[in-house]
Amino acid sequence: MSALTAIHAITLAERLEDPRLFRQYAYIDGKWTHGHREEAVTNPATGKFWAISLCWMPARSLLPLMPPSPPSFTGVRCVPMSAASAC
Amino acid sequence: MRADERCERLLAWYDLLQANREDLATIMTLEQGKPMPDARGEVEYGASFVRWFAEEGKRTYGETIPSHIPNASLGTIKEPVGIAALITPWNFPLAMITRKAAAALAAGCPVIVKPANETPFSALALAELAERAGIPKGIFNVVLGEPAEVSKILCAEPRIKALSFTGSTRVGRLLMEQSAGTVKRLSLELGGNAPFIVGPDMDPKEAAYAAVDAKFQTSGQDCLAANRILVHESIHDEFVEQFAERMAALTVGNGMESEVDLGPLIHRQAVEKASAIVDDAIARGATLVAGDQSQAPGENFFMPVMLTQVTPDMQVWREENFAPVAGITAYSDDDEVIELANDTEYGLAAYVYTHDIRRIWKLMRALEYGMVSVNSVKMTGPPVPFGGVKQSGLGREGGATGIDEYLETKYYCLGALGSVSGS
């Protein structure tokens, strides 16, 4: 996390009763996953950026990051991403 | 995981959404701009879909079919369609995720959420709470990236079996094209251009106040916003006066401050688009009754505008303006207002205000819309099928059929069972 990002995260964290609700990473296969690019998110009321999303990633890298073996949510047709193509 | 276990996890998620309502509303207001009371309302609204579908997931019944084949038993079972990609908008950054994800998860489908890049933090907070609720890893995922690139990858990926999108008709068409190669199950909640029809029997004040509510919620950035307000000529002038009075009472400002009714638009481009629509209408003969932009409290704000004498050749009539710009016109009879109301490529929602039961029935049947609300601004919620016709989309979200968007019907024929009485 860059210093600038950290400052904004702290600013927001002070506004929240539960600071852990402010997440900046992608959530993939149960893991908070860092992307390749930081992207500023603007507060429309002020026109200024207020936080940075750290989860941008090249599109082609998304699918390999998808759940390699997610637990079935039903027992049927919840095929692991890595195995689905074999079906 | 069994349906009742999925229900328990979803109810735990619902409880966490409720318990963290204030924080979720704060994040939403900071990234989307809507006033805090509206943000709190959206958290409630979004959570309500989680509770609804938690229960619906236990009722995905198949059926038994009386057999036409000797010694066979026929029926259907419902199976989850598979992994679902959910592409969601910035105007309702939490509820548009839960309305889709809760249905998919209840059906047993893992989801990949791609939220709008303007509002990623509501989606990521939902992921944090999903994890705490015990939704297994890999079942609820959130990704961000360049929208066009990510969408293209998701659409082309054969392992993803369903795609649900809420957003513009333009992007919806593109996603349909991109999904054709993998023949995905598509649910599309696209643009709206809602007519708000006021009958001659209505109290102008009652109708005008309702129209203001229907137009300016979320600063007009709502697919249900009443874009074209069609008022019977006999009460038009009084309606306009009442509308202006009610509109003048709206406070525009930072959504984090108290007593604010309308927040900013999402970004500067939205302000420029709204301004261009107003200019186009005036150039084509509309009258600007109210809306002084010099009063705007910041560069992303747009003061509510009322235009009268709007006509079908104007952008304000043809386009979903997604801004606090209300266009009003007069009509003379029911047949004319039906023609005017249907004069759009969109078909999401329509409002009708009248107490004449014959007029209500005639309009309700003649209006080419997926949803018609009579004498009520509020029409949405978990128990009802939300969706449009024409170029407003495909499929329905919510209601008893909402979970079907994520289910396949498998027919089975059990043959050679021997002679069974009644088969």
Coordinates of C-alpha atoms in Angstrom, one line a residue:
Chain A
M1 CA 0.0 0.0 0.0
S2 CA 1.4 3.4 -0.9
A3 CA 1.7 6.2 1.6
L4 CA -1.0 8.1 -0.1
T5 CA -3.3 5.1 -0.1
A6 CA -2.6 4.5 3.6
I7 CA -3.5 8.1 4.5
H8 CA -6.9 7.8 2.7
A9 CA -7.6 4.4 4.2
I10 CA -7.0 5.9 7.7
T11 CA -9.3 8.8 6.9
L12 CA -12.1 6.5 6.0
A13 CA -11.4 4.1 8.8
E14 CA -12.0 6.9 11.2
R15 CA -15.5 7.3 9.8
L16 CA -16.4 3.6 10.2
E17 CA -17.4 1.8 13.3
D18 CA -15.8 -1.3 11.8
P19 CA -12.8 -0.2 9.7
R20 CA -12.4 -3.7 8.3
L21 CA -15.3 -3.0 6.1
F22 CA -13.1 -0.8 4.0
R23 CA -11.5 -3.2 1.6
Q24 CA -9.3 -2.2 -1.3
Y25 CA -8.4 -5.5 -2.9
A26 CA -10.3 -7.9 -5.1
Y27 CA -11.9 -10.8 -3.4
I28 CA -11.2 -14.0 -5.3
D29 CA -11.4 -17.6 -4.1
G30 CA -11.6 -16.4 -0.5
K31 CA -8.5 -14.3 -0.8
W32 CA -8.0 -10.5 -0.9
T33 CA -6.0 -10.2 -4.0
H34 CA -3.8 -7.3 -5.1
G35 CA -4.2 -6.0 -8.6
H36 CA -1.6 -4.5 -10.9
R37 CA -2.9 -1.0 -10.8
E38 CA -4.1 1.6 -8.3
E39 CA -7.3 3.4 -9.3
A40 CA -8.5 6.6 -7.5
V41 CA -12.2 6.6 -6.6
T42 CA -13.7 10.1 -6.5
N43 CA -16.2 11.4 -4.0
P44 CA -18.8 12.9 -6.3
A45 CA -19.8 15.5 -3.8
T46 CA -16.4 17.0 -3.5
G47 CA -15.0 16.0 -6.9
K48 CA -11.9 14.8 -5.1
F49 CA -10.6 11.3 -4.8
W50 CA -11.1 9.9 -1.4
A51 CA -9.8 6.4 -1.6
I52 CA -7.8 4.1 -3.9
S53 CA -9.0 0.8 -5.2
L54 CA -6.0 -1.6 -5.4
C55 CA -7.8 -4.4 -7.2
W56 CA -7.6 -3.5 -10.8
M57 CA -6.0 -6.3 -12.8
P58 CA -5.4 -7.2 -16.4
A59 CA -8.5 -8.9 -17.7
R60 CA -6.6 -11.8 -19.0
S61 CA -5.3 -12.5 -15.6
L62 CA -8.7 -12.7 -14.0
L63 CA -9.8 -16.2 -14.9
P64 CA -6.7 -18.0 -13.8
L65 CA -7.2 -16.3 -10.4
M66 CA -10.7 -17.6 -10.2
P67 CA -11.4 -20.4 -7.7
P68 CA -9.2 -23.4 -8.5
S69 CA -11.4 -25.7 -6.5
P70 CA -14.3 -23.9 -4.8
P71 CA -16.4 -26.1 -2.5
S72 CA -19.6 -27.0 -4.1
F73 CA -22.4 -24.8 -3.0
T74 CA -25.0 -27.4 -4.0
G75 CA -23.4 -30.7 -4.8
V76 CA -24.4 -30.4 -8.5
R77 CA -23.2 -28.2 -11.3
C78 CA -21.0 -26.0 -9.0
V79 CA -18.0 -27.3 -11.0
P80 CA -14.6 -26.0 -9.9
M81 CA -13.4 -23.4 -12.4
S82 CA -10.3 -25.4 -13.2
A83 CA -12.3 -28.6 -13.8
A84 CA -15.2 -27.1 -15.6
S85 CA -13.7 -27.2 -19.0
A86 CA -13.3 -30.9 -18.8
C87 CA -17.0 -31.5 -18.4
Chain B
M1 CA -24.2 -27.8 0.7
R2 CA -27.9 -28.4 1.1
A3 CA -30.5 -25.7 0.4
D4 CA -31.3 -25.3 4.1
E5 CA -27.6 -24.8 4.8
R6 CA -27.3 -22.2 2.1
C7 CA -30.3 -20.5 3.6
E8 CA -28.5 -20.3 7.0
R9 CA -25.4 -18.7 5.4
L10 CA -27.5 -16.2 3.5
L11 CA -29.5 -15.3 6.6
A12 CA -26.2 -14.8 8.5
W13 CA -25.2 -12.4 5.6
Y14 CA -28.5 -10.6 6.0
D15 CA -28.0 -10.2 9.7
L16 CA -24.5 -8.7 9.1
L17 CA -25.8 -6.3 6.5
Q18 CA -28.3 -5.1 9.0
A19 CA -25.8 -4.9 11.8
N20 CA -23.4 -2.8 9.7
R21 CA -26.0 -0.6 8.1
E22 CA -24.5 2.6 9.1
D23 CA -21.0 1.8 7.9
L24 CA -22.3 0.5 4.6
A25 CA -24.4 3.6 4.1
T26 CA -21.3 5.8 4.9
I27 CA -19.2 4.0 2.3
M28 CA -22.0 4.2 -0.2
T29 CA -22.6 8.0 0.3
L30 CA -18.9 8.7 0.0
E31 CA -18.5 6.8 -3.3
Q32 CA -21.9 7.3 -4.9
G33 CA -23.0 10.6 -3.4
K34 CA -26.6 9.8 -2.4
P35 CA -27.8 11.3 0.9
M36 CA -27.3 9.2 3.9
P37 CA -31.0 8.5 4.5
D38 CA -31.2 7.2 1.0
A39 CA -28.1 5.1 1.5
R40 CA -29.5 3.6 4.7
G41 CA -32.6 2.8 2.8
E42 CA -30.6 1.1 0.1
V43 CA -28.9 -1.1 2.6
E44 CA -32.3 -2.1 4.0
Y45 CA -33.5 -2.7 0.5
G46 CA -30.5 -4.7 -0.6
A47 CA -30.6 -6.8 2.6
S48 CA -34.2 -7.6 2.0
F49 CA -33.4 -9.5 -1.1
V50 CA -30.9 -11.6 0.8
R51 CA -33.5 -12.6 3.2
W52 CA -36.1 -13.2 0.5
F53 CA -33.9 -15.5 -1.6
A54 CA -32.5 -17.3 1.4
E55 CA -36.0 -18.7 1.9
E56 CA -36.8 -19.0 -1.8
G57 CA -33.8 -21.3 -2.2
K58 CA -35.6 -24.0 -0.2
R59 CA -38.5 -24.0 -2.6
T60 CA -36.9 -24.7 -6.0
Y61 CA -39.3 -27.5 -6.7
G62 CA -39.4 -29.7 -9.7
E63 CA -42.6 -31.4 -10.9
T64 CA -44.1 -34.7 -11.6
I65 CA -45.5 -35.1 -15.1
P66 CA -48.4 -37.5 -15.9
S67 CA -46.7 -40.0 -18.2
H68 CA -47.7 -40.6 -21.8
I69 CA -45.1 -43.4 -22.1
P70 CA -46.0 -46.9 -20.9
N71 CA -44.3 -48.0 -17.7
A72 CA -42.4 -44.7 -17.3
S73 CA -42.2 -42.0 -14.7
L74 CA -41.6 -38.4 -15.9
G75 CA -40.7 -35.3 -14.1
T76 CA -38.4 -32.3 -13.7
I77 CA -35.8 -31.2 -11.2
K78 CA -34.2 -27.8 -10.9
E79 CA -30.4 -27.5 -11.0
P80 CA -28.2 -24.5 -10.6
V81 CA -27.1 -23.1 -14.0
G82 CA -23.5 -22.8 -12.8
I83 CA -21.1 -19.9 -12.3
A84 CA -22.8 -16.6 -12.8
A85 CA -21.1 -13.3 -13.7
L86 CA -22.8 -10.2 -12.3
I87 CA -22.0 -6.8 -13.7
T88 CA -23.6 -4.1 -11.6
P89 CA -24.0 -0.3 -11.8
W90 CA -23.0 2.6 -9.7
N91 CA -26.4 4.1 -9.0
F92 CA -27.4 1.4 -6.5
P93 CA -24.0 0.0 -5.6
L94 CA -25.2 -2.4 -3.0
A95 CA -28.7 -3.5 -3.8
M96 CA -28.1 -4.3 -7.4
I97 CA -25.5 -6.8 -6.2
T98 CA -27.6 -8.4 -3.6
R99 CA -30.6 -8.6 -5.8
K100 CA -28.6 -10.7 -8.2
A101 CA -26.2 -12.5 -5.9
A102 CA -28.7 -13.6 -3.4
A103 CA -30.8 -15.3 -6.1
A104 CA -27.8 -16.9 -7.6
L105 CA -26.3 -18.1 -4.3
A106 CA -29.7 -19.4 -3.1
A107 CA -29.9 -21.4 -6.3
G108 CA -26.5 -22.8 -5.7
C109 CA -24.5 -20.8 -8.2
P110 CA -21.1 -19.3 -7.4
V111 CA -20.9 -15.6 -8.5
I112 CA -18.2 -13.3 -9.9
V113 CA -19.3 -9.7 -9.2
K114 CA -17.9 -6.9 -11.4
P115 CA -19.1 -3.7 -9.7
A116 CA -18.9 -0.3 -11.4
N117 CA -15.5 1.2 -11.1
E118 CA -17.0 4.3 -9.6
T119 CA -18.3 2.4 -6.6
P120 CA -16.1 -0.6 -5.8
F121 CA -16.1 -0.3 -2.0
S122 CA -19.7 -1.2 -1.4
A123 CA -19.1 -4.4 -3.3
L124 CA -15.9 -5.2 -1.4
A125 CA -17.6 -4.5 1.9
L126 CA -20.3 -7.0 0.8
A127 CA -17.5 -9.6 0.2
E128 CA -16.1 -9.0 3.7
L129 CA -19.5 -9.6 5.2
A130 CA -20.1 -12.7 3.0
E131 CA -16.8 -14.1 4.3
R132 CA -17.9 -13.5 7.9
A133 CA -21.3 -15.0 7.2
G134 CA -19.6 -18.3 6.3
I135 CA -20.2 -18.3 2.6
P136 CA -17.5 -20.7 1.4
K137 CA -14.4 -19.4 -0.3
G138 CA -14.7 -19.2 -4.1
I139 CA -18.5 -18.8 -4.0
F140 CA -18.7 -15.0 -3.8
N141 CA -16.0 -13.2 -5.8
V142 CA -15.4 -9.5 -6.6
V143 CA -13.2 -8.4 -9.4
L144 CA -12.3 -5.0 -10.8
G145 CA -10.6 -3.8 -13.9
E146 CA -11.2 -2.0 -17.2
P147 CA -14.9 -2.6 -17.8
A148 CA -14.8 -3.4 -21.5
E149 CA -11.9 -5.8 -21.1
V150 CA -13.3 -7.6 -18.1
S151 CA -16.8 -7.9 -19.6
K152 CA -15.3 -9.3 -22.8
I153 CA -13.4 -12.0 -20.9
L154 CA -16.4 -12.9 -18.7
C155 CA -18.7 -13.1 -21.7
A156 CA -16.4 -15.3 -23.7
E157 CA -15.6 -17.7 -20.9
P158 CA -17.4 -21.0 -21.4
R159 CA -17.2 -21.9 -17.7
I160 CA -19.4 -19.0 -16.9
K161 CA -22.9 -20.1 -17.6
A162 CA -25.0 -17.0 -16.8
L163 CA -24.6 -13.3 -17.0
S164 CA -26.7 -10.7 -15.3
F165 CA -26.2 -7.1 -16.0
T166 CA -27.8 -3.9 -14.9
G167 CA -26.9 -0.8 -16.8
S168 CA -27.5 1.0 -20.1
T169 CA -29.2 -0.5 -23.1
R170 CA -26.2 0.3 -25.2
V171 CA -23.9 -1.9 -23.1
G172 CA -26.6 -4.5 -22.7
R173 CA -26.7 -4.9 -26.5
L174 CA -22.9 -5.3 -26.5
L175 CA -22.9 -7.9 -23.8
M176 CA -25.5 -9.9 -25.7
E177 CA -23.3 -9.9 -28.8
Q178 CA -20.3 -10.9 -26.7
S179 CA -22.2 -13.7 -25.0
A180 CA -23.5 -15.2 -28.2
G181 CA -20.4 -17.3 -28.7
T182 CA -21.0 -19.2 -25.4
V183 CA -24.8 -19.0 -25.5
K184 CA -25.1 -17.8 -21.9
R185 CA -28.2 -17.4 -19.9
L186 CA -28.7 -13.7 -19.9
S187 CA -30.6 -11.4 -17.5
L188 CA -30.5 -7.8 -18.5
E189 CA -32.0 -4.9 -16.6
L190 CA -31.4 -2.0 -19.0
G191 CA -32.5 1.5 -19.5
G192 CA -35.8 3.1 -18.7
N193 CA -37.7 6.1 -19.9
A194 CA -40.7 6.0 -17.6
P195 CA -43.9 7.9 -18.4
F196 CA -45.8 9.4 -15.5
I197 CA -49.4 9.7 -16.6
V198 CA -51.8 12.0 -14.7
G199 CA -55.5 11.6 -15.4
P200 CA -58.0 14.5 -15.5
D201 CA -59.7 13.3 -12.3
M202 CA -56.6 13.7 -10.2
D203 CA -55.9 16.3 -7.5
P204 CA -53.0 18.3 -9.2
K205 CA -51.2 18.7 -5.9
E206 CA -51.3 15.0 -5.0
A207 CA -50.1 14.0 -8.4
A208 CA -47.4 16.7 -8.6
Y209 CA -45.9 15.7 -5.3
A210 CA -45.8 12.1 -6.3
A211 CA -44.2 13.0 -9.6
V212 CA -41.5 14.9 -7.9
D213 CA -40.8 11.8 -5.8
A214 CA -40.8 9.6 -8.8
K215 CA -38.4 11.9 -10.7
F216 CA -35.8 13.1 -8.3
Q217 CA -34.9 10.1 -6.2
T218 CA -31.1 9.4 -6.5
S219 CA -30.9 12.7 -8.3
G220 CA -32.8 11.2 -11.2
Q221 CA -30.1 8.6 -11.7
D222 CA -32.5 5.8 -11.5
C223 CA -33.9 3.6 -14.3
L224 CA -37.4 4.0 -12.7
A225 CA -37.2 7.8 -12.8
A226 CA -40.3 9.5 -14.2
N227 CA -38.7 11.1 -17.3
R228 CA -41.8 12.1 -19.2
I229 CA -44.6 13.5 -17.2
L230 CA -47.9 13.5 -19.2
V231 CA -50.6 15.6 -17.6
H232 CA -54.2 15.9 -18.8
E233 CA -54.7 19.4 -20.4
S234 CA -57.5 20.2 -18.0
I235 CA -55.2 20.2 -14.9
H236 CA -51.8 20.9 -16.6
D237 CA -51.2 24.4 -15.5
E238 CA -52.1 23.8 -11.8
F239 CA -50.0 20.6 -11.9
V240 CA -47.0 22.6 -13.1
E241 CA -47.4 25.2 -10.3
Q242 CA -47.6 22.5 -7.7
F243 CA -44.6 20.6 -9.2
A244 CA -42.5 23.8 -9.2
E245 CA -43.5 24.5 -5.6
R246 CA -42.6 21.0 -4.4
M247 CA -39.4 21.0 -6.5
A248 CA -38.3 24.3 -5.0
A249 CA -38.4 22.8 -1.5
L250 CA -35.7 20.2 -2.5
T251 CA -32.3 20.8 -0.9
V252 CA -29.3 19.9 -3.1
G253 CA -26.0 19.2 -1.3
N254 CA -23.4 16.9 0.0
G255 CA -25.1 13.6 1.0
M256 CA -23.1 13.4 4.2
E257 CA -24.8 16.6 5.4
S258 CA -28.2 16.5 7.1
E259 CA -31.4 17.8 5.4
V260 CA -30.1 17.1 1.9
D261 CA -32.6 15.7 -0.6
L262 CA -30.5 15.5 -3.7
G263 CA -26.8 14.6 -3.8
P264 CA -24.4 15.2 -6.7
L265 CA -24.4 13.4 -10.0
I266 CA -21.9 10.7 -10.3
H267 CA -19.3 12.7 -12.2
R268 CA -18.7 15.8 -14.3
Q269 CA -19.7 14.1 -17.6
A270 CA -23.1 13.4 -16.2
V271 CA -23.5 17.1 -15.5
E272 CA -22.5 18.0 -19.0
K273 CA -24.9 15.4 -20.5
A274 CA -27.8 16.8 -18.4
S275 CA -26.9 20.4 -19.4
A276 CA -26.9 19.3 -23.1
I277 CA -30.3 17.7 -22.8
V278 CA -31.8 20.9 -21.3
D279 CA -30.2 23.0 -24.0
D280 CA -31.5 20.7 -26.7
A281 CA -35.0 20.9 -25.3
I282 CA -35.0 24.7 -25.0
A283 CA -33.6 25.0 -28.6
R284 CA -36.5 22.8 -29.8
G285 CA -39.2 24.9 -28.1
A286 CA -39.5 23.6 -24.5
T287 CA -39.9 26.2 -21.7
L288 CA -37.5 26.1 -18.8
V289 CA -39.8 26.7 -15.8
A290 CA -37.3 26.0 -13.0
G291 CA -33.6 25.0 -12.7
D292 CA -31.0 27.7 -12.1
Q293 CA -27.6 26.0 -12.4
S294 CA -25.8 29.0 -10.9
Q295 CA -27.1 27.8 -7.6
A296 CA -25.4 24.4 -7.9
P297 CA -23.1 23.8 -4.8
G298 CA -20.3 22.2 -6.7
E299 CA -19.1 21.1 -10.1
N300 CA -20.8 17.7 -10.0
F301 CA -24.1 19.0 -8.9
F302 CA -27.1 19.7 -11.2
M303 CA -30.0 21.7 -9.8
P304 CA -33.4 20.1 -10.5
V305 CA -34.9 21.2 -13.8
M306 CA -38.5 21.4 -14.9
L307 CA -39.2 21.7 -18.6
T308 CA -42.7 22.1 -20.1
Q309 CA -44.0 21.7 -23.6
V310 CA -41.6 18.9 -24.3
T311 CA -42.1 17.0 -27.5
P312 CA -40.9 13.6 -28.9
D313 CA -38.2 15.2 -31.1
M314 CA -36.3 16.3 -28.0
Q315 CA -33.5 14.3 -26.3
V316 CA -35.3 14.7 -23.0
W317 CA -38.1 12.7 -24.5
R318 CA -36.1 10.1 -26.4
E319 CA -33.2 9.4 -24.0
E320 CA -32.9 8.1 -20.5
N321 CA -31.5 11.4 -19.1
F322 CA -30.3 9.9 -15.7
A323 CA -30.4 13.4 -14.2
P324 CA -32.8 15.6 -12.3
V325 CA -34.4 16.8 -15.5
A326 CA -38.2 16.5 -15.6
G327 CA -40.0 17.0 -18.9
I328 CA -43.8 17.8 -18.8
T329 CA -46.3 17.8 -21.6
A330 CA -50.1 18.0 -21.9
Y331 CA -52.4 15.5 -23.6
S332 CA -56.0 15.5 -24.5
D333 CA -57.4 12.0 -24.2
D334 CA -56.4 8.4 -23.2
D335 CA -55.6 7.2 -26.7
E336 CA -53.2 10.1 -27.2
V337 CA -51.5 9.5 -23.9
I338 CA -51.1 5.8 -24.6
E339 CA -49.4 6.6 -27.9
L340 CA -47.2 9.2 -26.3
A341 CA -46.2 6.9 -23.4
N342 CA -45.3 4.0 -25.7
D343 CA -43.3 6.2 -28.1
T344 CA -39.9 5.0 -26.9
E345 CA -37.6 2.0 -27.4
Y346 CA -37.7 1.5 -23.6
G347 CA -40.3 -0.5 -21.7
L348 CA -39.2 -0.8 -18.0
A349 CA -41.7 1.0 -15.8
A350 CA -44.7 3.4 -16.1
Y351 CA -46.7 5.3 -13.5
V352 CA -50.4 6.0 -13.8
Y353 CA -52.2 8.4 -11.5
T354 CA -56.0 8.3 -11.7
H355 CA -58.9 7.0 -9.7
D356 CA -61.0 6.0 -12.7
I357 CA -61.0 2.2 -12.7
R358 CA -61.8 2.0 -16.4
R359 CA -59.0 4.3 -17.3
I360 CA -56.6 2.4 -14.9
W361 CA -57.5 -0.9 -16.6
K362 CA -57.2 0.5 -20.1
L363 CA -53.9 2.1 -19.5
M364 CA -52.4 -0.8 -17.6
R365 CA -53.2 -3.2 -20.4
A366 CA -52.1 -0.8 -23.2
L367 CA -48.8 0.4 -21.8
E368 CA -45.9 -1.5 -23.2
Y369 CA -43.9 -1.8 -20.0
G370 CA -42.8 -4.6 -17.7
M371 CA -44.0 -2.8 -14.6
V372 CA -47.0 -0.4 -14.2
S373 CA -47.5 1.3 -10.9
V374 CA -50.9 2.9 -10.3
N375 CA -51.2 5.6 -7.7
S376 CA -47.9 4.6 -6.0
V377 CA -44.4 5.8 -6.5
K378 CA -43.0 2.9 -4.6
M379 CA -43.3 -0.3 -6.6
T380 CA -40.2 -2.4 -6.1
G381 CA -39.1 -4.9 -3.4
P382 CA -38.2 -8.6 -3.0
P383 CA -41.6 -10.2 -3.7
V384 CA -42.1 -8.6 -7.1
P385 CA -40.7 -9.4 -10.5
F386 CA -38.6 -6.5 -11.6
G387 CA -37.8 -6.1 -15.2
G388 CA -38.7 -4.6 -18.6
V389 CA -39.8 -5.3 -22.1
K390 CA -38.7 -3.9 -25.5
Q391 CA -35.1 -2.7 -25.1
S392 CA -35.3 -2.4 -21.4
G393 CA -34.1 -5.9 -21.0
L394 CA -34.6 -9.6 -20.5
G395 CA -35.6 -11.6 -17.5
R396 CA -37.0 -10.7 -14.0
E397 CA -35.2 -10.1 -10.7
G398 CA -36.9 -10.7 -7.4
G399 CA -40.3 -12.3 -6.9
A400 CA -41.1 -16.0 -7.0
T401 CA -39.5 -16.3 -10.5
G402 CA -36.3 -14.3 -9.7
I403 CA -34.4 -17.4 -8.7
D404 CA -35.3 -19.1 -12.1
E405 CA -32.7 -16.9 -13.8
Y406 CA -30.1 -19.1 -12.1
L407 CA -31.8 -22.5 -12.5
E408 CA -32.0 -25.0 -15.3
T409 CA -35.0 -27.3 -15.6
K410 CA -33.9 -30.9 -16.2
Y411 CA -36.5 -33.3 -17.5
Y412 CA -36.2 -37.0 -16.6
C413 CA -37.9 -40.0 -18.0
L414 CA -37.5 -43.2 -16.0
G415 CA -38.5 -45.9 -18.4
A416 CA -39.0 -49.7 -18.2
L417 CA -40.3 -49.5 -14.6
G418 CA -42.7 -52.3 -15.1
S419 CA -46.4 -51.9 -14.8
V420 CA -47.3 -49.3 -12.2
S421 CA -50.8 -48.4 -11.6
G422 CA -51.6 -44.9 -12.7
S423 CA -48.4 -44.3 -14.7

